[in-house]
mmCIF file with all atom_site columns, C-alpha atoms and ligand atoms in Angstrom:
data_model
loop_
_atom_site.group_PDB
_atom_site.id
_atom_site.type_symbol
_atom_site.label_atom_id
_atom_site.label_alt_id
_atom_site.label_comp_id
_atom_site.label_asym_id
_atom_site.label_entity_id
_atom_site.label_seq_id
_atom_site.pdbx_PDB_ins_code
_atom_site.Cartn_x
_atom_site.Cartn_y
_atom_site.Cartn_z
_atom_site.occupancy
_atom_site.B_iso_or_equiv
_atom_site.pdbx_formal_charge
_atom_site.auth_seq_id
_atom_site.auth_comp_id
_atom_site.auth_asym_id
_atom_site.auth_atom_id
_atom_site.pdbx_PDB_model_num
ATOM   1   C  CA  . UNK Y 1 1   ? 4.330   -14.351 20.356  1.00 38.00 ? 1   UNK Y CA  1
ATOM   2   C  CA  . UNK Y 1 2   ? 4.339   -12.021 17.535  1.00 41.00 ? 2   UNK Y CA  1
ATOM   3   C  CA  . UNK Y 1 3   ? 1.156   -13.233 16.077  1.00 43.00 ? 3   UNK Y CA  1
ATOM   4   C  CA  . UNK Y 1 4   ? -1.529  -10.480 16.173  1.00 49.00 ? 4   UNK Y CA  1
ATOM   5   C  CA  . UNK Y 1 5   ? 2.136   -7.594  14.565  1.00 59.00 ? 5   UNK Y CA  1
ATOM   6   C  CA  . UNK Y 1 6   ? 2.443   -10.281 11.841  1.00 62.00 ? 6   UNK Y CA  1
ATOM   7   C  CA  . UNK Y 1 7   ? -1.389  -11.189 10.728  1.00 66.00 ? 7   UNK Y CA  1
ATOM   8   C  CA  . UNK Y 1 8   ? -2.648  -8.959  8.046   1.00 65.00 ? 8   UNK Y CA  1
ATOM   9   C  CA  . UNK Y 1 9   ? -5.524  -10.587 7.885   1.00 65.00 ? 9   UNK Y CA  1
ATOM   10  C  CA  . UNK Y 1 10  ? -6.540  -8.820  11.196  1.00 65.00 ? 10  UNK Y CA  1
ATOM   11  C  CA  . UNK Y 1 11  ? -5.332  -5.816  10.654  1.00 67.00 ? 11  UNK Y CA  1
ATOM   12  C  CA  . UNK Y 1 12  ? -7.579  -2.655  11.968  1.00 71.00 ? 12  UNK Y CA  1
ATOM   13  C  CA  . UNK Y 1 13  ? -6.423  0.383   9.515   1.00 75.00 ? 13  UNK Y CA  1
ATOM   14  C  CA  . UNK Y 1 14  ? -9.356  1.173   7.476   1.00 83.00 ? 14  UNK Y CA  1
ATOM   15  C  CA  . UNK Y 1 15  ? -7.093  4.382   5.732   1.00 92.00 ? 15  UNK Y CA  1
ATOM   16  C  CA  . UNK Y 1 16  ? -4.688  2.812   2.844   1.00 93.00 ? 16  UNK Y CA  1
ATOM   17  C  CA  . UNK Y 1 17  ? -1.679  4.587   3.924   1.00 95.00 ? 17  UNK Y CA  1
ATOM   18  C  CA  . UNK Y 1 18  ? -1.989  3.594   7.386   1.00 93.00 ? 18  UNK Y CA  1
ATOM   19  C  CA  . UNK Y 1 19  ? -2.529  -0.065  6.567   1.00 93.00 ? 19  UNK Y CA  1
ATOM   20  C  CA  . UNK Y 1 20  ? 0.471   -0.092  4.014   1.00 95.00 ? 20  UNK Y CA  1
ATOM   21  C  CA  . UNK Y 1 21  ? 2.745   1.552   6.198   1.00 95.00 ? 21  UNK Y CA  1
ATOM   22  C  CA  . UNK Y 1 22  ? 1.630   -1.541  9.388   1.00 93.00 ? 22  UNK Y CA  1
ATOM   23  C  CA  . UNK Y 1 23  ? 2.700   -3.785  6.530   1.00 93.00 ? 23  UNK Y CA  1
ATOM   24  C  CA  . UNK Y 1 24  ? 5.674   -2.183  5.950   1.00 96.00 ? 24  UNK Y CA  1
ATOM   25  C  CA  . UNK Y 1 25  ? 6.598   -3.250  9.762   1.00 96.00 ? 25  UNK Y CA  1
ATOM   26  C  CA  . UNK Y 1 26  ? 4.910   -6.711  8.883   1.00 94.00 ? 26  UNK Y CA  1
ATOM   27  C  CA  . UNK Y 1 27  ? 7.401   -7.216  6.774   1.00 96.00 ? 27  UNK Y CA  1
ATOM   28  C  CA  . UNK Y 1 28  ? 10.008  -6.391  8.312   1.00 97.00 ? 28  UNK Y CA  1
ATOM   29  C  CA  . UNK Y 1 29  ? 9.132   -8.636  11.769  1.00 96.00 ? 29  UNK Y CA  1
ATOM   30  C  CA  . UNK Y 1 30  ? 8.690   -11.591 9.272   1.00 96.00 ? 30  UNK Y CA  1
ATOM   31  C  CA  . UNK Y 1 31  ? 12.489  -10.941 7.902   1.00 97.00 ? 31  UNK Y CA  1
ATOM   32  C  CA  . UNK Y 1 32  ? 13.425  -10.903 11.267  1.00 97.00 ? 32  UNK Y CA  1
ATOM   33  C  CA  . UNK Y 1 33  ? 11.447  -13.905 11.740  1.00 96.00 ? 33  UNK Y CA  1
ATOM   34  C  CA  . UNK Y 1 34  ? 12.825  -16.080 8.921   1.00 97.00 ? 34  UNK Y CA  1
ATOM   35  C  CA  . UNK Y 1 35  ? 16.564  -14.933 9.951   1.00 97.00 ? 35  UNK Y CA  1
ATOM   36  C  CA  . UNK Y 1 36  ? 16.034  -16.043 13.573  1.00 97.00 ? 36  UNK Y CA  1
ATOM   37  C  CA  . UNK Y 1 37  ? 14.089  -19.173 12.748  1.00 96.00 ? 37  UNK Y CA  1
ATOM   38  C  CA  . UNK Y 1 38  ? 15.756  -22.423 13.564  1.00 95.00 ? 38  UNK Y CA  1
ATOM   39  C  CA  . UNK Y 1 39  ? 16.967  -24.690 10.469  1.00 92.00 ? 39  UNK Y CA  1
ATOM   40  C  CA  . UNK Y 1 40  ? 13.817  -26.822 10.306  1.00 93.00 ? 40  UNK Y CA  1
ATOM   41  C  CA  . UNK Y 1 41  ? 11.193  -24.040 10.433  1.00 94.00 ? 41  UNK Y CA  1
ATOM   42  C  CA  . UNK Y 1 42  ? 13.047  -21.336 8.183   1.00 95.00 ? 42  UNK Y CA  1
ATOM   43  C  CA  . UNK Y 1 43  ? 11.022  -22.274 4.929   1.00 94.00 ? 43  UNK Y CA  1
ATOM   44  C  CA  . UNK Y 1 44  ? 7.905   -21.891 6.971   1.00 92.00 ? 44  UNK Y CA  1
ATOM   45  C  CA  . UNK Y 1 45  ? 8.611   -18.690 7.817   1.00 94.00 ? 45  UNK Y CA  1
ATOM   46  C  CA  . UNK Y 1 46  ? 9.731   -17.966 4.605   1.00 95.00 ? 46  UNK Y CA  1
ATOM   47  C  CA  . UNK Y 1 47  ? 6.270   -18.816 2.757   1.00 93.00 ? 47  UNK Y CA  1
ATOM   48  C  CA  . UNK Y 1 48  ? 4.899   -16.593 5.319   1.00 91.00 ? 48  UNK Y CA  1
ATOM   49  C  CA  . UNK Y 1 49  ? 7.123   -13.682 4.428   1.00 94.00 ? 49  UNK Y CA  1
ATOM   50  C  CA  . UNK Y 1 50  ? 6.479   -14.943 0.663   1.00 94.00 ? 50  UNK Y CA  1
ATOM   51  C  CA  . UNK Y 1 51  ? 2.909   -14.442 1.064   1.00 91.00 ? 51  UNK Y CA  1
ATOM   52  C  CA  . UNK Y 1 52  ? 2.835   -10.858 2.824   1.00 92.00 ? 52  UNK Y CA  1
ATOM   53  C  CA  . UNK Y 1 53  ? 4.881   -9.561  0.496   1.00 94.00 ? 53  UNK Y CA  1
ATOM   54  C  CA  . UNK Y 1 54  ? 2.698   -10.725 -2.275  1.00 92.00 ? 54  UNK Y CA  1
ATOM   55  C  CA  . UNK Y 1 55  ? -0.577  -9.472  -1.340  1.00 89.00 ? 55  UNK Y CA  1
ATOM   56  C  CA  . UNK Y 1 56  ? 1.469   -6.269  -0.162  1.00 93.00 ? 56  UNK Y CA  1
ATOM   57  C  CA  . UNK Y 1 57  ? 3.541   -4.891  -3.456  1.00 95.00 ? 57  UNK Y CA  1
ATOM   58  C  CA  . UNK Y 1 58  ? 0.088   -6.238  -5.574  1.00 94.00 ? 58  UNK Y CA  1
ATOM   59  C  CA  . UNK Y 1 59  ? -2.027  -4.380  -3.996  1.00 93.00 ? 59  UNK Y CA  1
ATOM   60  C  CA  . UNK Y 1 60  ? 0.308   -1.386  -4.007  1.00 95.00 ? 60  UNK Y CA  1
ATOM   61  C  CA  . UNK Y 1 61  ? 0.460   -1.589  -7.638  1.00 95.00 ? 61  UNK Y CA  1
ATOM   62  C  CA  . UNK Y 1 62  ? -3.191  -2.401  -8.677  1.00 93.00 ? 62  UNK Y CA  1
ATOM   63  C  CA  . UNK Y 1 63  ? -4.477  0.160   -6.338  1.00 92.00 ? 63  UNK Y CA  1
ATOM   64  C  CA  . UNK Y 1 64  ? -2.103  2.589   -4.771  1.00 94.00 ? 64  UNK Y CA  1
ATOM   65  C  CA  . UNK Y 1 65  ? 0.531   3.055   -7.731  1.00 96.00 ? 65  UNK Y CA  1
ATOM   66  C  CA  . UNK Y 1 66  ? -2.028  4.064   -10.650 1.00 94.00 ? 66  UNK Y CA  1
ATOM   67  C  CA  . UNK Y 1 67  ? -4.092  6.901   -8.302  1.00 92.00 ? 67  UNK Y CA  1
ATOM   68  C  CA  . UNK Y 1 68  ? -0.923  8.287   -7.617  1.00 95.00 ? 68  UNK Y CA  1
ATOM   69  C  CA  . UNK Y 1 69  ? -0.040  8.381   -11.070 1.00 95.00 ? 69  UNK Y CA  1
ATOM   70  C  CA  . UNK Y 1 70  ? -2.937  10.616  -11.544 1.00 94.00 ? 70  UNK Y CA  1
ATOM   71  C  CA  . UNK Y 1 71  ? -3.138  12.603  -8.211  1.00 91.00 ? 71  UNK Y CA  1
ATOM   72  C  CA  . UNK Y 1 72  ? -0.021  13.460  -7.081  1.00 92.00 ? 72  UNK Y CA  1
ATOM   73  C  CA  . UNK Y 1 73  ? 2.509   16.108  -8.642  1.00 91.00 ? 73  UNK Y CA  1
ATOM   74  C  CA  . UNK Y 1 74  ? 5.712   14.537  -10.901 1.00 94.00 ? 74  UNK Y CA  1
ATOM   75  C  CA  . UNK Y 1 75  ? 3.367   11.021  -9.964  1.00 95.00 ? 75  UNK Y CA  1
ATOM   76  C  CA  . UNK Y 1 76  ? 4.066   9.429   -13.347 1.00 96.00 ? 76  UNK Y CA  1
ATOM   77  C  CA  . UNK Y 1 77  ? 8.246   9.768   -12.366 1.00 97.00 ? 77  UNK Y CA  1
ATOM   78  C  CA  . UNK Y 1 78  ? 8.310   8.576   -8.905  1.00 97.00 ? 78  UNK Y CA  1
ATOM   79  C  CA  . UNK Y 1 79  ? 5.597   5.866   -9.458  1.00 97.00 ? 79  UNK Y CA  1
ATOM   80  C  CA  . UNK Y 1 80  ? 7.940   4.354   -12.502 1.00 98.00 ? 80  UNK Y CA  1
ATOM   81  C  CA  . UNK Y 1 81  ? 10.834  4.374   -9.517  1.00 97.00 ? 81  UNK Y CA  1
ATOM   82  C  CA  . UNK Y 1 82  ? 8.528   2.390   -7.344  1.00 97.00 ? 82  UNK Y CA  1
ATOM   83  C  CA  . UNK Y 1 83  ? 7.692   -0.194  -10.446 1.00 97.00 ? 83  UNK Y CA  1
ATOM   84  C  CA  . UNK Y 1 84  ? 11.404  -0.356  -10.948 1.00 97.00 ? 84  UNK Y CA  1
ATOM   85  C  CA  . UNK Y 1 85  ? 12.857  -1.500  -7.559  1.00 97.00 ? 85  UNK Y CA  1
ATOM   86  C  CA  . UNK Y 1 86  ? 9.636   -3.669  -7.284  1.00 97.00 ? 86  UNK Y CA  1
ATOM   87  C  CA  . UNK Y 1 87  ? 10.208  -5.303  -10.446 1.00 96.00 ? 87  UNK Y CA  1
ATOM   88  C  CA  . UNK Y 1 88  ? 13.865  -5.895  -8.802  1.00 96.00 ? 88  UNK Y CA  1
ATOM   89  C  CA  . UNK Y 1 89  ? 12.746  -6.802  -5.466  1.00 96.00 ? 89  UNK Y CA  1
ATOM   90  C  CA  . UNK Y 1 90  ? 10.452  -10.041 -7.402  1.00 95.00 ? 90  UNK Y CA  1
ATOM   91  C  CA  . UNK Y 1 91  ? 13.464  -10.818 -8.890  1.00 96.00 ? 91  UNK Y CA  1
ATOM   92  C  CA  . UNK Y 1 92  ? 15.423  -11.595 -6.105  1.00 96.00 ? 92  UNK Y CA  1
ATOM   93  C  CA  . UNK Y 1 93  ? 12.177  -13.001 -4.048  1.00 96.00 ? 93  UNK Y CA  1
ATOM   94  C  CA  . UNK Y 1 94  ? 11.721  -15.220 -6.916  1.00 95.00 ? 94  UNK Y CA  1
ATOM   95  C  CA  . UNK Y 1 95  ? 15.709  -16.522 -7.032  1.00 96.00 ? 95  UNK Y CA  1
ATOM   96  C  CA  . UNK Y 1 96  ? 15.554  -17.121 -3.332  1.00 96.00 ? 96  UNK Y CA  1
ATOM   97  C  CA  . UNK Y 1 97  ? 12.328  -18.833 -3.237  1.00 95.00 ? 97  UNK Y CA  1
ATOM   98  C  CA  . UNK Y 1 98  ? 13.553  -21.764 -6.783  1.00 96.00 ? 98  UNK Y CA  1
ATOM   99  C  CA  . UNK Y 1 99  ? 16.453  -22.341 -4.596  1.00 95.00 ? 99  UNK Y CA  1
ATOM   100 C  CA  . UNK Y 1 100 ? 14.719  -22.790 -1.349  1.00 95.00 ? 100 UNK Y CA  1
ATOM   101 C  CA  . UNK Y 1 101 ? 15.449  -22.250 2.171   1.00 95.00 ? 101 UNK Y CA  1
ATOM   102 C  CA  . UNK Y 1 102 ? 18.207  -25.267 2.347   1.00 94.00 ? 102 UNK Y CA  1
ATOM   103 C  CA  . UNK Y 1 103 ? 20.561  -23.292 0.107   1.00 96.00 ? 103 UNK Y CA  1
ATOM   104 C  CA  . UNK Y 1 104 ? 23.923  -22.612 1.300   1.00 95.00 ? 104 UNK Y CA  1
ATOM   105 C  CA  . UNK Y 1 105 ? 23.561  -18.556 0.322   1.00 96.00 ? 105 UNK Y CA  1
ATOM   106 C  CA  . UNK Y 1 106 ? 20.258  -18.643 1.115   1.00 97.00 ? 106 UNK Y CA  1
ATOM   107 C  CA  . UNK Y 1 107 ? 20.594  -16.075 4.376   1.00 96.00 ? 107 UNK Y CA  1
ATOM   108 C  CA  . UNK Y 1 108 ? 23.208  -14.344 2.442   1.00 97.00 ? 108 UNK Y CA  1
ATOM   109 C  CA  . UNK Y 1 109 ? 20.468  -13.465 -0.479  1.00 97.00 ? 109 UNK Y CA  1
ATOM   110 C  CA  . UNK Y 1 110 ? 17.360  -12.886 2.275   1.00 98.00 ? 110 UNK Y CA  1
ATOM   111 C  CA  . UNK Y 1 111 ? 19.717  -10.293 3.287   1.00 98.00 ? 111 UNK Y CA  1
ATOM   112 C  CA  . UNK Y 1 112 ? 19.918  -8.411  -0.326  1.00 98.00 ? 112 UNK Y CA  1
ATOM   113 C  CA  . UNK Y 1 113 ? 16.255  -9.033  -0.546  1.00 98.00 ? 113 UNK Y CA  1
ATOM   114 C  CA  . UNK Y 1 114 ? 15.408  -7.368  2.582   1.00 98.00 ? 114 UNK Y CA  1
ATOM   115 C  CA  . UNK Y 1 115 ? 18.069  -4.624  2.042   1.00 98.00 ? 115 UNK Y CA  1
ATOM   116 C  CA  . UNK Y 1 116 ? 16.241  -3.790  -1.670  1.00 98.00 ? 116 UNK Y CA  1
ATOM   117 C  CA  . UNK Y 1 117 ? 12.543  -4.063  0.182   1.00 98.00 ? 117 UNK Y CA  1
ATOM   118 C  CA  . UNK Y 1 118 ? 12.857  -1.737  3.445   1.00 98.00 ? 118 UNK Y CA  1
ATOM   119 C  CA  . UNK Y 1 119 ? 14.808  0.758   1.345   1.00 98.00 ? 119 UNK Y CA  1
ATOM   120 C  CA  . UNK Y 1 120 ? 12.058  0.493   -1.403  1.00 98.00 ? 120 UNK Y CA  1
ATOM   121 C  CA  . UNK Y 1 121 ? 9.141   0.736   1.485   1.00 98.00 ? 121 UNK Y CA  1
ATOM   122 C  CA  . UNK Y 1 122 ? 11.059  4.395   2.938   1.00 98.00 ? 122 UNK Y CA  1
ATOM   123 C  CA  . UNK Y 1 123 ? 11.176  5.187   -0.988  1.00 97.00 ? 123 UNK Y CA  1
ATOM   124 C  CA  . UNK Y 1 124 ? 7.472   4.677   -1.023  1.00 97.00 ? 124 UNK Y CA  1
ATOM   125 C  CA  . UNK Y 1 125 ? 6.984   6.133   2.446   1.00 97.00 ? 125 UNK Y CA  1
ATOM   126 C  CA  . UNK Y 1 126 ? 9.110   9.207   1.602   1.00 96.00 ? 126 UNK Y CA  1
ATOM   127 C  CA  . UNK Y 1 127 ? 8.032   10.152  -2.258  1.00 95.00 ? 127 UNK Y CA  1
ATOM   128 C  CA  . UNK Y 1 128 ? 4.848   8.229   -2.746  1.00 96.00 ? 128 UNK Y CA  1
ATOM   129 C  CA  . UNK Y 1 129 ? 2.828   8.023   0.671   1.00 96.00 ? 129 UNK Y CA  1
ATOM   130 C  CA  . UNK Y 1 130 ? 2.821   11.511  2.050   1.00 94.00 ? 130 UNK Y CA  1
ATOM   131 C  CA  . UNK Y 1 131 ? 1.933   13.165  -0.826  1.00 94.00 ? 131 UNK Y CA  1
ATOM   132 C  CA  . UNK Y 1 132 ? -1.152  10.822  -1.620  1.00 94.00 ? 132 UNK Y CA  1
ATOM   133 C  CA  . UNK Y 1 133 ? -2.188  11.802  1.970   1.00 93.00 ? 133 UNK Y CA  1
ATOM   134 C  CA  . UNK Y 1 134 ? -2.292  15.486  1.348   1.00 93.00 ? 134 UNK Y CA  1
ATOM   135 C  CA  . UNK Y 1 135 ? -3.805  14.968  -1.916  1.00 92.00 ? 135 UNK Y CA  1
ATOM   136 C  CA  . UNK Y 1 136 ? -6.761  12.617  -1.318  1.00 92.00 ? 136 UNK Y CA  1
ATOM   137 C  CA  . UNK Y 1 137 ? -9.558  12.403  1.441   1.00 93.00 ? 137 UNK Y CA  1
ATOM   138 C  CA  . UNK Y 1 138 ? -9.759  10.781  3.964   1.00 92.00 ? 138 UNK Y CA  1
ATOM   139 C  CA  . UNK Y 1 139 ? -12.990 8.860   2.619   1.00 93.00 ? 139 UNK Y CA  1
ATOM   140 C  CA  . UNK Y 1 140 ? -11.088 8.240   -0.929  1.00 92.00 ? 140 UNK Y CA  1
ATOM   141 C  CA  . UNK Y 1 141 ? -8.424  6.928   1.398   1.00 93.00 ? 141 UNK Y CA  1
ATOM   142 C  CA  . UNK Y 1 142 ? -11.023 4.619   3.400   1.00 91.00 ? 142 UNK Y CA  1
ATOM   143 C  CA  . UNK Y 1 143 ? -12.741 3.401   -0.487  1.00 89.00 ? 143 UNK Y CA  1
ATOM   144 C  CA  . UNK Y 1 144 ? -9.111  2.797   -1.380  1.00 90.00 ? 144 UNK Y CA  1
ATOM   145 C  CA  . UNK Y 1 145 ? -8.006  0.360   1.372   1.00 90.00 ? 145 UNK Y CA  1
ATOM   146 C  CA  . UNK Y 1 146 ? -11.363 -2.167  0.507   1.00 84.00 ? 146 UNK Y CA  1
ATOM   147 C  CA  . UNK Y 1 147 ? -8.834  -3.827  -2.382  1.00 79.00 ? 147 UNK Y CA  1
ATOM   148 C  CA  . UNK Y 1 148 ? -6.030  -4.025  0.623   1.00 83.00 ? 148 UNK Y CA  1
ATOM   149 C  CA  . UNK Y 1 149 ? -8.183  -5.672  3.014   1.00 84.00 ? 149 UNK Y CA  1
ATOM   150 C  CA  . UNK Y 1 150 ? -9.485  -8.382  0.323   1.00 79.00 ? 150 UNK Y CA  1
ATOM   151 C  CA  . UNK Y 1 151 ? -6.045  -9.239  -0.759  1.00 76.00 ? 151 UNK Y CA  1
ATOM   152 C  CA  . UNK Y 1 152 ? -5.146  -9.490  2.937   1.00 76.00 ? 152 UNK Y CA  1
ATOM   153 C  CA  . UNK Y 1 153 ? -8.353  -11.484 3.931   1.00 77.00 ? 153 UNK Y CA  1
ATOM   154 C  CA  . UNK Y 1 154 ? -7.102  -14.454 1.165   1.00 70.00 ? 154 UNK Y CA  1
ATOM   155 C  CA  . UNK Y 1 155 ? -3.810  -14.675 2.378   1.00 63.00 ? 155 UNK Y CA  1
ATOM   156 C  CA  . UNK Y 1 156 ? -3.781  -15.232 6.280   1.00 60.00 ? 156 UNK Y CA  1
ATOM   157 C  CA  . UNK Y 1 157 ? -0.274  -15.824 7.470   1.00 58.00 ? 157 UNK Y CA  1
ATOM   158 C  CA  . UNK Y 1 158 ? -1.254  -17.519 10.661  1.00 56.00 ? 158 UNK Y CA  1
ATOM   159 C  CA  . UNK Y 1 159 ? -3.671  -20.329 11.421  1.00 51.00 ? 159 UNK Y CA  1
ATOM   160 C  CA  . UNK Y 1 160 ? -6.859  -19.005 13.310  1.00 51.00 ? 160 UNK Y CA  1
ATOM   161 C  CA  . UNK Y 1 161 ? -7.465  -20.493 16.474  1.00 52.00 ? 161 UNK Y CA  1
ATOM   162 C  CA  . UNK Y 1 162 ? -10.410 -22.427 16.444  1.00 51.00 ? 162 UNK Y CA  1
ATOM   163 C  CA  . UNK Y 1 163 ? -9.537  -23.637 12.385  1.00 49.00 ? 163 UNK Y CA  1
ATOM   164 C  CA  . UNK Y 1 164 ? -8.072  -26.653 11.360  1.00 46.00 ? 164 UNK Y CA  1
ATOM   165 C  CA  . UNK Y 1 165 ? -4.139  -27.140 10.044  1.00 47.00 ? 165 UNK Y CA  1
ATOM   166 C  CA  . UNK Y 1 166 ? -6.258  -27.193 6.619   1.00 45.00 ? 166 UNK Y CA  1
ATOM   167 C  CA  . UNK Y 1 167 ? -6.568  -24.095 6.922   1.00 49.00 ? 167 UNK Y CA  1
ATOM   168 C  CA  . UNK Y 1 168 ? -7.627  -22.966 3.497   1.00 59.00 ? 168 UNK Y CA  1
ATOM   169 C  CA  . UNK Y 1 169 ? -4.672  -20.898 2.380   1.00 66.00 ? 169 UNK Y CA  1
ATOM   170 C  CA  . UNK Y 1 170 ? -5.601  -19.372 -1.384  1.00 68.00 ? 170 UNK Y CA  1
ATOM   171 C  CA  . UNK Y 1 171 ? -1.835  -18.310 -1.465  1.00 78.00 ? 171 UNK Y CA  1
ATOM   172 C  CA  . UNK Y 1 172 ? 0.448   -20.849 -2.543  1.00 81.00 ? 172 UNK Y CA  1
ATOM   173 C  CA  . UNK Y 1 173 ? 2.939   -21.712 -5.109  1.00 87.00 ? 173 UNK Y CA  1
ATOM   174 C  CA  . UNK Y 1 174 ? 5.526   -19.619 -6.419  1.00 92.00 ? 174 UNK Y CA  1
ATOM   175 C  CA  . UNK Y 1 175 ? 5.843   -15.928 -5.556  1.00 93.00 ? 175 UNK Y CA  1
ATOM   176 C  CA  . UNK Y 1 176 ? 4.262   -14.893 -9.131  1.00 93.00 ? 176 UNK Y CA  1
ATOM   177 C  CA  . UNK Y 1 177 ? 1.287   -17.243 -8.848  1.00 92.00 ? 177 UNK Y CA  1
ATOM   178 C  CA  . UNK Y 1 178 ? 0.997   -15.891 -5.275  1.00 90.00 ? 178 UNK Y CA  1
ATOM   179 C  CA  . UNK Y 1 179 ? 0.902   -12.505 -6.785  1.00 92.00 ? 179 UNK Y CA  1
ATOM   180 C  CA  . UNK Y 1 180 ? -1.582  -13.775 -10.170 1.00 92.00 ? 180 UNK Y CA  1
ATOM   181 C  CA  . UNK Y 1 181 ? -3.853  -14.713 -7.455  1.00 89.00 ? 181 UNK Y CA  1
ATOM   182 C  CA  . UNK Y 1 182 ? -3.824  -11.606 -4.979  1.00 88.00 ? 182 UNK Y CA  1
ATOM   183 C  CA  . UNK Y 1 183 ? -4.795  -9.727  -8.821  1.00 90.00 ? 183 UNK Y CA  1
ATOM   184 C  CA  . UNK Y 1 184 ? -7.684  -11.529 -9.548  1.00 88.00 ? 184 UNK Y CA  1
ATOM   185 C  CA  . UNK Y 1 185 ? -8.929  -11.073 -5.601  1.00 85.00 ? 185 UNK Y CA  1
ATOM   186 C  CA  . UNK Y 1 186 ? -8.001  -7.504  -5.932  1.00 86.00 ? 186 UNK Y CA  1
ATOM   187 C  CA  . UNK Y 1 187 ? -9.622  -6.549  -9.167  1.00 88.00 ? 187 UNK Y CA  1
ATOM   188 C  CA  . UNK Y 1 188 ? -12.762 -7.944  -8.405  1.00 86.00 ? 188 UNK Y CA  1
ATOM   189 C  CA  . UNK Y 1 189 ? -12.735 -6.099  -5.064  1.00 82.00 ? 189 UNK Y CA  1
ATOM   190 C  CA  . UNK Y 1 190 ? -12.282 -3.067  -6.479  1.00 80.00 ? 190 UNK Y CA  1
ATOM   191 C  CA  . UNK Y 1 191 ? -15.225 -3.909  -9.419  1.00 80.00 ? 191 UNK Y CA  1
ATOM   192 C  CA  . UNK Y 1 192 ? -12.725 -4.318  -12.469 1.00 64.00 ? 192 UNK Y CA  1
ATOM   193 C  CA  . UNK Y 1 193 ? -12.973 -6.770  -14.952 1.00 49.00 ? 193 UNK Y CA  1
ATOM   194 C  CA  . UNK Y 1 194 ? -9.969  -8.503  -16.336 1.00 50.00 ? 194 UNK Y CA  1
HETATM 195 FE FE1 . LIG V 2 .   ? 5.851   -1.417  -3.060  1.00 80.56 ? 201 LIG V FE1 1
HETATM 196 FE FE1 . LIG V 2 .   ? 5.082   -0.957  0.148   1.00 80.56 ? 202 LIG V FE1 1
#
């Protein structure tokens, strides 16, 4: 089982850049997942993906994104990169998800998606990660990942043991109301008003 590598929601990184990089590998198990997933349970494992990703790339960009902007050297340049292939990346999650896990392409276009996100996540890794490490401390770092763990705390991505099946997921519908909803969580976690 591949529970406890896949469930955000009990992740242990209390340093921002540690806990976005474990999602980074989230994310890629759960592609894995949903590619080696039986007919019948594909879509399941494809909300679950959904969901990750959501709380993951809002989070990056209410939180992570803008102190970058501000802290790191040529920051306003390589954060606009990052908004760009995440603003492609939605577009493809949101194409995949209208036509649903029963379309003929459908493995065919998880395969672009994942393709645009992993090289987007080394992009981030690479230009964005390491030099918000060296410029920030490590208790910025620690006040930084509070917004992470809320967004991550809404959205678990497998039922508890011990809970019901009624489990009471705040992440559903499409991928953009996913992501409206991770905001509001993540704002008010962080003390911002709308
Ligand atoms: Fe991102
Ligand atoms: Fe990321």
């Amino acid at each position: 089982m591949t529970y406890q590598k896949t469930a955000p929601e009990r992740m242990t990184e209390t340093d921002v850049i540690d806990l976005l990089q474990a999602q980074h590998g989230m994310i890629r198990d759960l592609f894995d997942e949903v590619e080696r997933a039986p007919a019948d349970r594909r879509g399941e494992a494809f909300t679950r993906l959904v969901r990750l990703l959501a709380v993951h790339e809002t989070a990056e960009e209410e939180i992570v994104h803008p102190y970058a902007r501000a802290k790191i050297d040529g920051g306003e340049g390589i954060v606009n990169d990052r908004l760009t292939e995440e603003d492609q990346a939605k577009r493809l999650l949101q194409q995949l998800d209208q036509a649903g896990p029963d379309a003929p392409d459908f493995m065919e276009n998880l395969l672009v998606l994942r393709g645009a996100v992993e090289a987007h996540a080394r992009a981030e890794e690479r230009y964005e990660f390491a030099q918000l490490r060296a410029h920030t401390s490590e208790a910025e770092r620690r006040a930084l990942a509070a917004g992470v763990k809320a967004a991550e705390a809404m959205a678990p991505t497998h039922p508890h043991p011990g809970t019901t099946s009624a489990t009471k997921n705040l992440l559903v519908g499409t991928p953009m109301a996913m992501m409206d909803r991770a905001r509001d969580v993540i704002r008010k976690a962080m003390g911002k008003q709308d």
